[in-house]
């Protein structure tokens, strides 16, 4: 007899493991199936986010930022340092330790919440004779088929491939290789000036590489507010020193013994050949739904491989749900987790819901970038009348004390109702500051509401307060 469950979750990334924990908390008998193995060949929970995404990239960003501070910023504080150096293997070991703490932590959380954890690749094996769905799990040993009344597909995403370019994660890398260099490349090429491109570019540039980013689109960080993207472009190509070619068409990538030759054409038709010690391809991600056998049980995928779902993450088949990077919406860990919670609650008979309009975005560069809600260009395109308030960090006492004065907070509010429609930040700790704006949007706050709330002094949050005052042209400090 196969083991039976109320819920089987396929995938233990931030979508799947959170869904499994929440389902178990709600009293549902739950199994979580995951195929990931770490470089040591051991099963490792946490998916892309913990193993080769959010967590390791933030660890390296922090290390490289500290290195840069020590080299270039401490002197301003009167701190003199001699012989500053970077030990890349040690920095990587710190990153790996952080990753392992969290991946093993999920195994403990599963134990605590009585989630059964199965290592192996899950695929649909048809409807079960007595209701529910059969899922075959193929791991290191003989395969096993389990039966679940509900299945949550949380299989995440994989890097989009550039046709004709083979990833070896030695010379030509995706995110996996880009996070694991054992030394600082002299010349690093990156294809794609998206979030991974600018975050990984920042890490290796700060550590001493010459970094060239080739971006196909004429613009840069297309999802961000245009004014923020322009400010970011100035900061990344100015003080940070990234070389960014927008409107660049990659013509060929040739891997040699120790270097990679990239041929590309710029907008005006000029051809270039650049040789790099390493190349990172970061041109987006695609849903990881191949081999799942989803269509054989009637689950519809769209033309790009995303599982088709409604607002509650229900697929075309009863009892089968899909969440996270495998479905529509932004590919962000917190979006995956929130969908996981919502689906577990729906299965348990509650009213799970995720508001895709209030998902915050963060780019962990220096300055950081964060936003929630509509951009100015979106409001213009939709013909919405709005008012904007803006406050620069250079006028913030706390930002001055930190020595991080680049950037600003911009608030967009409906011209008639004053309801906040979007908040865009470029500057220090934007990742933390954005939470106030998310709460404001969730509670349909007006700019006036934020303007009337007391913000601590001196704090970076005063910039949010002043931007709200600015919506009504009554900022106090500019
Ligand atoms: P995943 O995390 O991809 O997990 C899916 C899991 O399912 C994997 O373990 C996979 O092995 C497993 N799996 C797939 N198919 C099967 C199968 N058939 N059977 C068994 N197991 C299967 N997002 C942020 O919000 N903030 C960040 O700072 C951030 N930084 C990032 C940095 C990088 C370099 C990258 C690449 C991504 C980053 N992201 C970030 C995006 C974030 O990692 C993803 O949005 C998030 O991991 C998606 O979660 P998920 O649970 O949907 O899928
Ligand atoms: P992305 O979608 O952010 O950026 C990809 C970039 O590559 C785009 O600017 C695109 O125009 C460009 N591009 C596409 N094809 C190209 C080509 N042939 N030549 C040159 N440029 C090309 O994707 P990403 O940077 O690979 O990251 C994938 C996803 O991971 C992101 O969408 C994001 O959701 C997630 N992520 C999030 C964070 C974060 O939240 N801080 C960090 C890293 C990754």
PDB file of N, CA, C and O in Angstrom, residues 367-404:
ATOM      1  N   UNK A 367      23.927  52.093  -4.186  1.00  0.00           N
ATOM      2  CA  UNK A 367      22.812  52.141  -3.260  1.00  0.00           C
ATOM      3  C   UNK A 367      21.797  51.027  -3.532  1.00  0.00           C
ATOM      4  O   UNK A 367      21.697  50.543  -4.664  1.00  0.00           O
ATOM      5  N   UNK A 368      21.063  50.630  -2.472  1.00  0.00           N
ATOM      6  CA  UNK A 368      19.999  49.644  -2.656  1.00  0.00           C
ATOM      7  C   UNK A 368      18.823  50.278  -3.390  1.00  0.00           C
ATOM      8  O   UNK A 368      18.628  51.494  -3.345  1.00  0.00           O
ATOM      9  N   UNK A 369      18.046  49.407  -4.034  1.00  0.00           N
ATOM     10  CA  UNK A 369      16.865  49.875  -4.755  1.00  0.00           C
ATOM     11  C   UNK A 369      15.677  49.067  -4.232  1.00  0.00           C
ATOM     12  O   UNK A 369      15.785  47.846  -4.070  1.00  0.00           O
ATOM     13  N   UNK A 370      14.565  49.728  -3.953  1.00  0.00           N
ATOM     14  CA  UNK A 370      13.380  48.978  -3.516  1.00  0.00           C
ATOM     15  C   UNK A 370      12.137  49.727  -3.959  1.00  0.00           C
ATOM     16  O   UNK A 370      12.130  50.956  -4.011  1.00  0.00           O
ATOM     17  N   UNK A 371      11.121  48.962  -4.297  1.00  0.00           N
ATOM     18  CA  UNK A 371       9.875  49.629  -4.660  1.00  0.00           C
ATOM     19  C   UNK A 371       8.681  48.719  -4.409  1.00  0.00           C
ATOM     20  O   UNK A 371       8.816  47.509  -4.268  1.00  0.00           O
ATOM     21  N   UNK A 372       7.514  49.380  -4.343  1.00  0.00           N
ATOM     22  CA  UNK A 372       6.248  48.648  -4.248  1.00  0.00           C
ATOM     23  C   UNK A 372       5.196  49.487  -4.968  1.00  0.00           C
ATOM     24  O   UNK A 372       5.249  50.713  -4.952  1.00  0.00           O
ATOM     25  N   UNK A 373       4.260  48.795  -5.621  1.00  0.00           N
ATOM     26  CA  UNK A 373       3.167  49.498  -6.303  1.00  0.00           C
ATOM     27  C   UNK A 373       3.576  49.963  -7.686  1.00  0.00           C
ATOM     28  O   UNK A 373       4.518  49.455  -8.294  1.00  0.00           O
ATOM     29  N   UNK A 374       2.857  50.973  -8.164  1.00  0.00           N
ATOM     30  CA  UNK A 374       3.016  51.418  -9.561  1.00  0.00           C
ATOM     31  C   UNK A 374       4.210  52.353  -9.743  1.00  0.00           C
ATOM     32  O   UNK A 374       4.504  53.170  -8.871  1.00  0.00           O
ATOM     33  N   UNK A 375       4.828  52.254 -10.935  1.00  0.00           N
ATOM     34  CA  UNK A 375       5.880  53.203 -11.300  1.00  0.00           C
ATOM     35  C   UNK A 375       5.218  54.423 -11.945  1.00  0.00           C
ATOM     36  O   UNK A 375       4.042  54.364 -12.352  1.00  0.00           O
ATOM     37  N   UNK A 376       6.000  55.498 -12.069  1.00  0.00           N
ATOM     38  CA  UNK A 376       5.468  56.709 -12.687  1.00  0.00           C
ATOM     39  C   UNK A 376       5.072  56.422 -14.143  1.00  0.00           C
ATOM     40  O   UNK A 376       4.023  56.863 -14.605  1.00  0.00           O
ATOM     41  N   UNK A 377       5.919  55.623 -14.850  1.00  0.00           N
ATOM     42  CA  UNK A 377       5.590  55.350 -16.259  1.00  0.00           C
ATOM     43  C   UNK A 377       4.306  54.510 -16.379  1.00  0.00           C
ATOM     44  O   UNK A 377       3.535  54.671 -17.325  1.00  0.00           O
ATOM     45  N   UNK A 378       4.055  53.644 -15.409  1.00  0.00           N
ATOM     46  CA  UNK A 378       2.810  52.848 -15.456  1.00  0.00           C
ATOM     47  C   UNK A 378       1.593  53.746 -15.236  1.00  0.00           C
ATOM     48  O   UNK A 378       0.565  53.582 -15.896  1.00  0.00           O
ATOM     49  N   UNK A 379       1.721  54.676 -14.304  1.00  0.00           N
ATOM     50  CA  UNK A 379       0.586  55.574 -14.028  1.00  0.00           C
ATOM     51  C   UNK A 379       0.297  56.445 -15.242  1.00  0.00           C
ATOM     52  O   UNK A 379      -0.862  56.652 -15.615  1.00  0.00           O
ATOM     53  N   UNK A 380       1.377  56.923 -15.894  1.00  0.00           N
ATOM     54  CA  UNK A 380       1.196  57.765 -17.092  1.00  0.00           C
ATOM     55  C   UNK A 380       0.508  56.956 -18.174  1.00  0.00           C
ATOM     56  O   UNK A 380      -0.449  57.421 -18.804  1.00  0.00           O
ATOM     57  N   UNK A 381       0.972  55.715 -18.382  1.00  0.00           N
ATOM     58  CA  UNK A 381       0.412  54.876 -19.448  1.00  0.00           C
ATOM     59  C   UNK A 381      -1.062  54.578 -19.184  1.00  0.00           C
ATOM     60  O   UNK A 381      -1.865  54.472 -20.114  1.00  0.00           O
ATOM     61  N   UNK A 382      -1.435  54.450 -17.900  1.00  0.00           N
ATOM     62  CA  UNK A 382      -2.829  54.126 -17.562  1.00  0.00           C
ATOM     63  C   UNK A 382      -3.692  55.392 -17.470  1.00  0.00           C
ATOM     64  O   UNK A 382      -4.894  55.315 -17.215  1.00  0.00           O
ATOM     65  N   UNK A 383      -3.078  56.562 -17.646  1.00  0.00           N
ATOM     66  CA  UNK A 383      -3.824  57.826 -17.604  1.00  0.00           C
ATOM     67  C   UNK A 383      -4.317  58.181 -16.208  1.00  0.00           C
ATOM     68  O   UNK A 383      -5.324  58.872 -16.052  1.00  0.00           O
ATOM     69  N   UNK A 384      -3.600  57.714 -15.173  1.00  0.00           N
ATOM     70  CA  UNK A 384      -3.998  58.019 -13.789  1.00  0.00           C
ATOM     71  C   UNK A 384      -3.374  59.355 -13.382  1.00  0.00           C
ATOM     72  O   UNK A 384      -2.162  59.550 -13.543  1.00  0.00           O
ATOM     73  N   UNK A 385      -4.208  60.249 -12.856  1.00  0.00           N
ATOM     74  CA  UNK A 385      -3.668  61.534 -12.384  1.00  0.00           C
ATOM     75  C   UNK A 385      -3.036  61.312 -11.012  1.00  0.00           C
ATOM     76  O   UNK A 385      -3.675  60.740 -10.125  1.00  0.00           O
ATOM     77  N   UNK A 386      -1.794  61.729 -10.845  1.00  0.00           N
ATOM     78  CA  UNK A 386      -1.088  61.473  -9.578  1.00  0.00           C
ATOM     79  C   UNK A 386      -0.271  62.681  -9.171  1.00  0.00           C
ATOM     80  O   UNK A 386      -0.007  63.573  -9.983  1.00  0.00           O
ATOM     81  N   UNK A 387       0.117  62.686  -7.888  1.00  0.00           N
ATOM     82  CA  UNK A 387       1.049  63.710  -7.401  1.00  0.00           C
ATOM     83  C   UNK A 387       2.280  62.988  -6.870  1.00  0.00           C
ATOM     84  O   UNK A 387       2.146  61.881  -6.324  1.00  0.00           O
ATOM     85  N   UNK A 388       3.441  63.598  -7.030  1.00  0.00           N
ATOM     86  CA  UNK A 388       4.679  62.956  -6.584  1.00  0.00           C
ATOM     87  C   UNK A 388       5.366  63.799  -5.515  1.00  0.00           C
ATOM     88  O   UNK A 388       5.377  65.021  -5.596  1.00  0.00           O
ATOM     89  N   UNK A 389       5.892  63.117  -4.503  1.00  0.00           N
ATOM     90  CA  UNK A 389       6.722  63.788  -3.491  1.00  0.00           C
ATOM     91  C   UNK A 389       8.059  63.084  -3.448  1.00  0.00           C
ATOM     92  O   UNK A 389       8.119  61.854  -3.582  1.00  0.00           O
ATOM     93  N   UNK A 390       9.123  63.837  -3.269  1.00  0.00           N
ATOM     94  CA  UNK A 390      10.450  63.225  -3.327  1.00  0.00           C
ATOM     95  C   UNK A 390      11.364  63.854  -2.285  1.00  0.00           C
ATOM     96  O   UNK A 390      11.277  65.055  -2.024  1.00  0.00           O
ATOM     97  N   UNK A 391      12.224  63.019  -1.686  1.00  0.00           N
ATOM     98  CA  UNK A 391      13.174  63.561  -0.703  1.00  0.00           C
ATOM     99  C   UNK A 391      14.531  62.905  -0.885  1.00  0.00           C
ATOM    100  O   UNK A 391      14.634  61.676  -0.893  1.00  0.00           O
ATOM    101  N   UNK A 392      15.588  63.713  -1.035  1.00  0.00           N
ATOM    102  CA  UNK A 392      16.927  63.145  -1.267  1.00  0.00           C
ATOM    103  C   UNK A 392      17.614  62.782   0.058  1.00  0.00           C
ATOM    104  O   UNK A 392      17.500  63.511   1.045  1.00  0.00           O
ATOM    105  N   UNK A 393      18.364  61.676   0.049  1.00  0.00           N
ATOM    106  CA  UNK A 393      19.055  61.266   1.276  1.00  0.00           C
ATOM    107  C   UNK A 393      20.142  62.248   1.687  1.00  0.00           C
ATOM    108  O   UNK A 393      20.533  62.285   2.847  1.00  0.00           O
ATOM    109  N   UNK A 394      20.593  63.068   0.731  1.00  0.00           N
ATOM    110  CA  UNK A 394      21.656  64.021   1.079  1.00  0.00           C
ATOM    111  C   UNK A 394      21.165  65.019   2.133  1.00  0.00           C
ATOM    112  O   UNK A 394      21.947  65.603   2.880  1.00  0.00           O
ATOM    113  N   UNK A 395      19.840  65.171   2.222  1.00  0.00           N
ATOM    114  CA  UNK A 395      19.276  66.090   3.216  1.00  0.00           C
ATOM    115  C   UNK A 395      18.888  65.367   4.515  1.00  0.00           C
ATOM    116  O   UNK A 395      18.235  65.946   5.382  1.00  0.00           O
ATOM    117  N   UNK A 396      19.251  64.087   4.629  1.00  0.00           N
ATOM    118  CA  UNK A 396      18.916  63.325   5.843  1.00  0.00           C
ATOM    119  C   UNK A 396      20.121  63.269   6.771  1.00  0.00           C
ATOM    120  O   UNK A 396      21.225  62.876   6.367  1.00  0.00           O
ATOM    121  N   UNK A 397      19.910  63.653   8.032  1.00  0.00           N
ATOM    122  CA  UNK A 397      21.001  63.651   9.014  1.00  0.00           C
ATOM    123  C   UNK A 397      21.576  62.260   9.210  1.00  0.00           C
ATOM    124  O   UNK A 397      22.785  62.064   9.318  1.00  0.00           O
ATOM    125  N   UNK A 398      20.699  61.265   9.255  1.00  0.00           N
ATOM    126  CA  UNK A 398      21.160  59.887   9.476  1.00  0.00           C
ATOM    127  C   UNK A 398      21.998  59.392   8.287  1.00  0.00           C
ATOM    128  O   UNK A 398      23.022  58.739   8.467  1.00  0.00           O
ATOM    129  N   UNK A 399      21.535  59.732   7.068  1.00  0.00           N
ATOM    130  CA  UNK A 399      22.276  59.313   5.871  1.00  0.00           C
ATOM    131  C   UNK A 399      23.657  59.958   5.868  1.00  0.00           C
ATOM    132  O   UNK A 399      24.656  59.322   5.524  1.00  0.00           O
ATOM    133  N   UNK A 400      23.714  61.217   6.286  1.00  0.00           N
ATOM    134  CA  UNK A 400      25.014  61.927   6.354  1.00  0.00           C
ATOM    135  C   UNK A 400      25.933  61.232   7.354  1.00  0.00           C
ATOM    136  O   UNK A 400      27.112  61.036   7.101  1.00  0.00           O
ATOM    137  N   UNK A 401      25.366  60.868   8.527  1.00  0.00           N
ATOM    138  CA  UNK A 401      26.173  60.206   9.557  1.00  0.00           C
ATOM    139  C   UNK A 401      26.692  58.862   9.047  1.00  0.00           C
ATOM    140  O   UNK A 401      27.821  58.473   9.330  1.00  0.00           O
ATOM    141  N   UNK A 402      25.859  58.193   8.269  1.00  0.00           N
ATOM    142  CA  UNK A 402      26.269  56.905   7.689  1.00  0.00           C
ATOM    143  C   UNK A 402      27.289  57.085   6.573  1.00  0.00           C
ATOM    144  O   UNK A 402      27.995  56.151   6.207  1.00  0.00           O
ATOM    145  N   UNK A 403      27.297  58.274   5.985  1.00  0.00           N
ATOM    146  CA  UNK A 403      28.147  58.508   4.815  1.00  0.00           C
ATOM    147  C   UNK A 403      27.549  57.888   3.567  1.00  0.00           C
ATOM    148  O   UNK A 403      28.252  57.564   2.610  1.00  0.00           O
ATOM    149  N   UNK A 404      26.221  57.714   3.573  1.00  0.00           N
ATOM    150  CA  UNK A 404      25.528  57.094   2.430  1.00  0.00           C
ATOM    151  C   UNK A 404      24.446  58.067   1.966  1.00  0.00           C
ATOM    152  O   UNK A 404      23.276  57.927   2.327  1.00  0.00           O
TER     153      UNK A 404
END
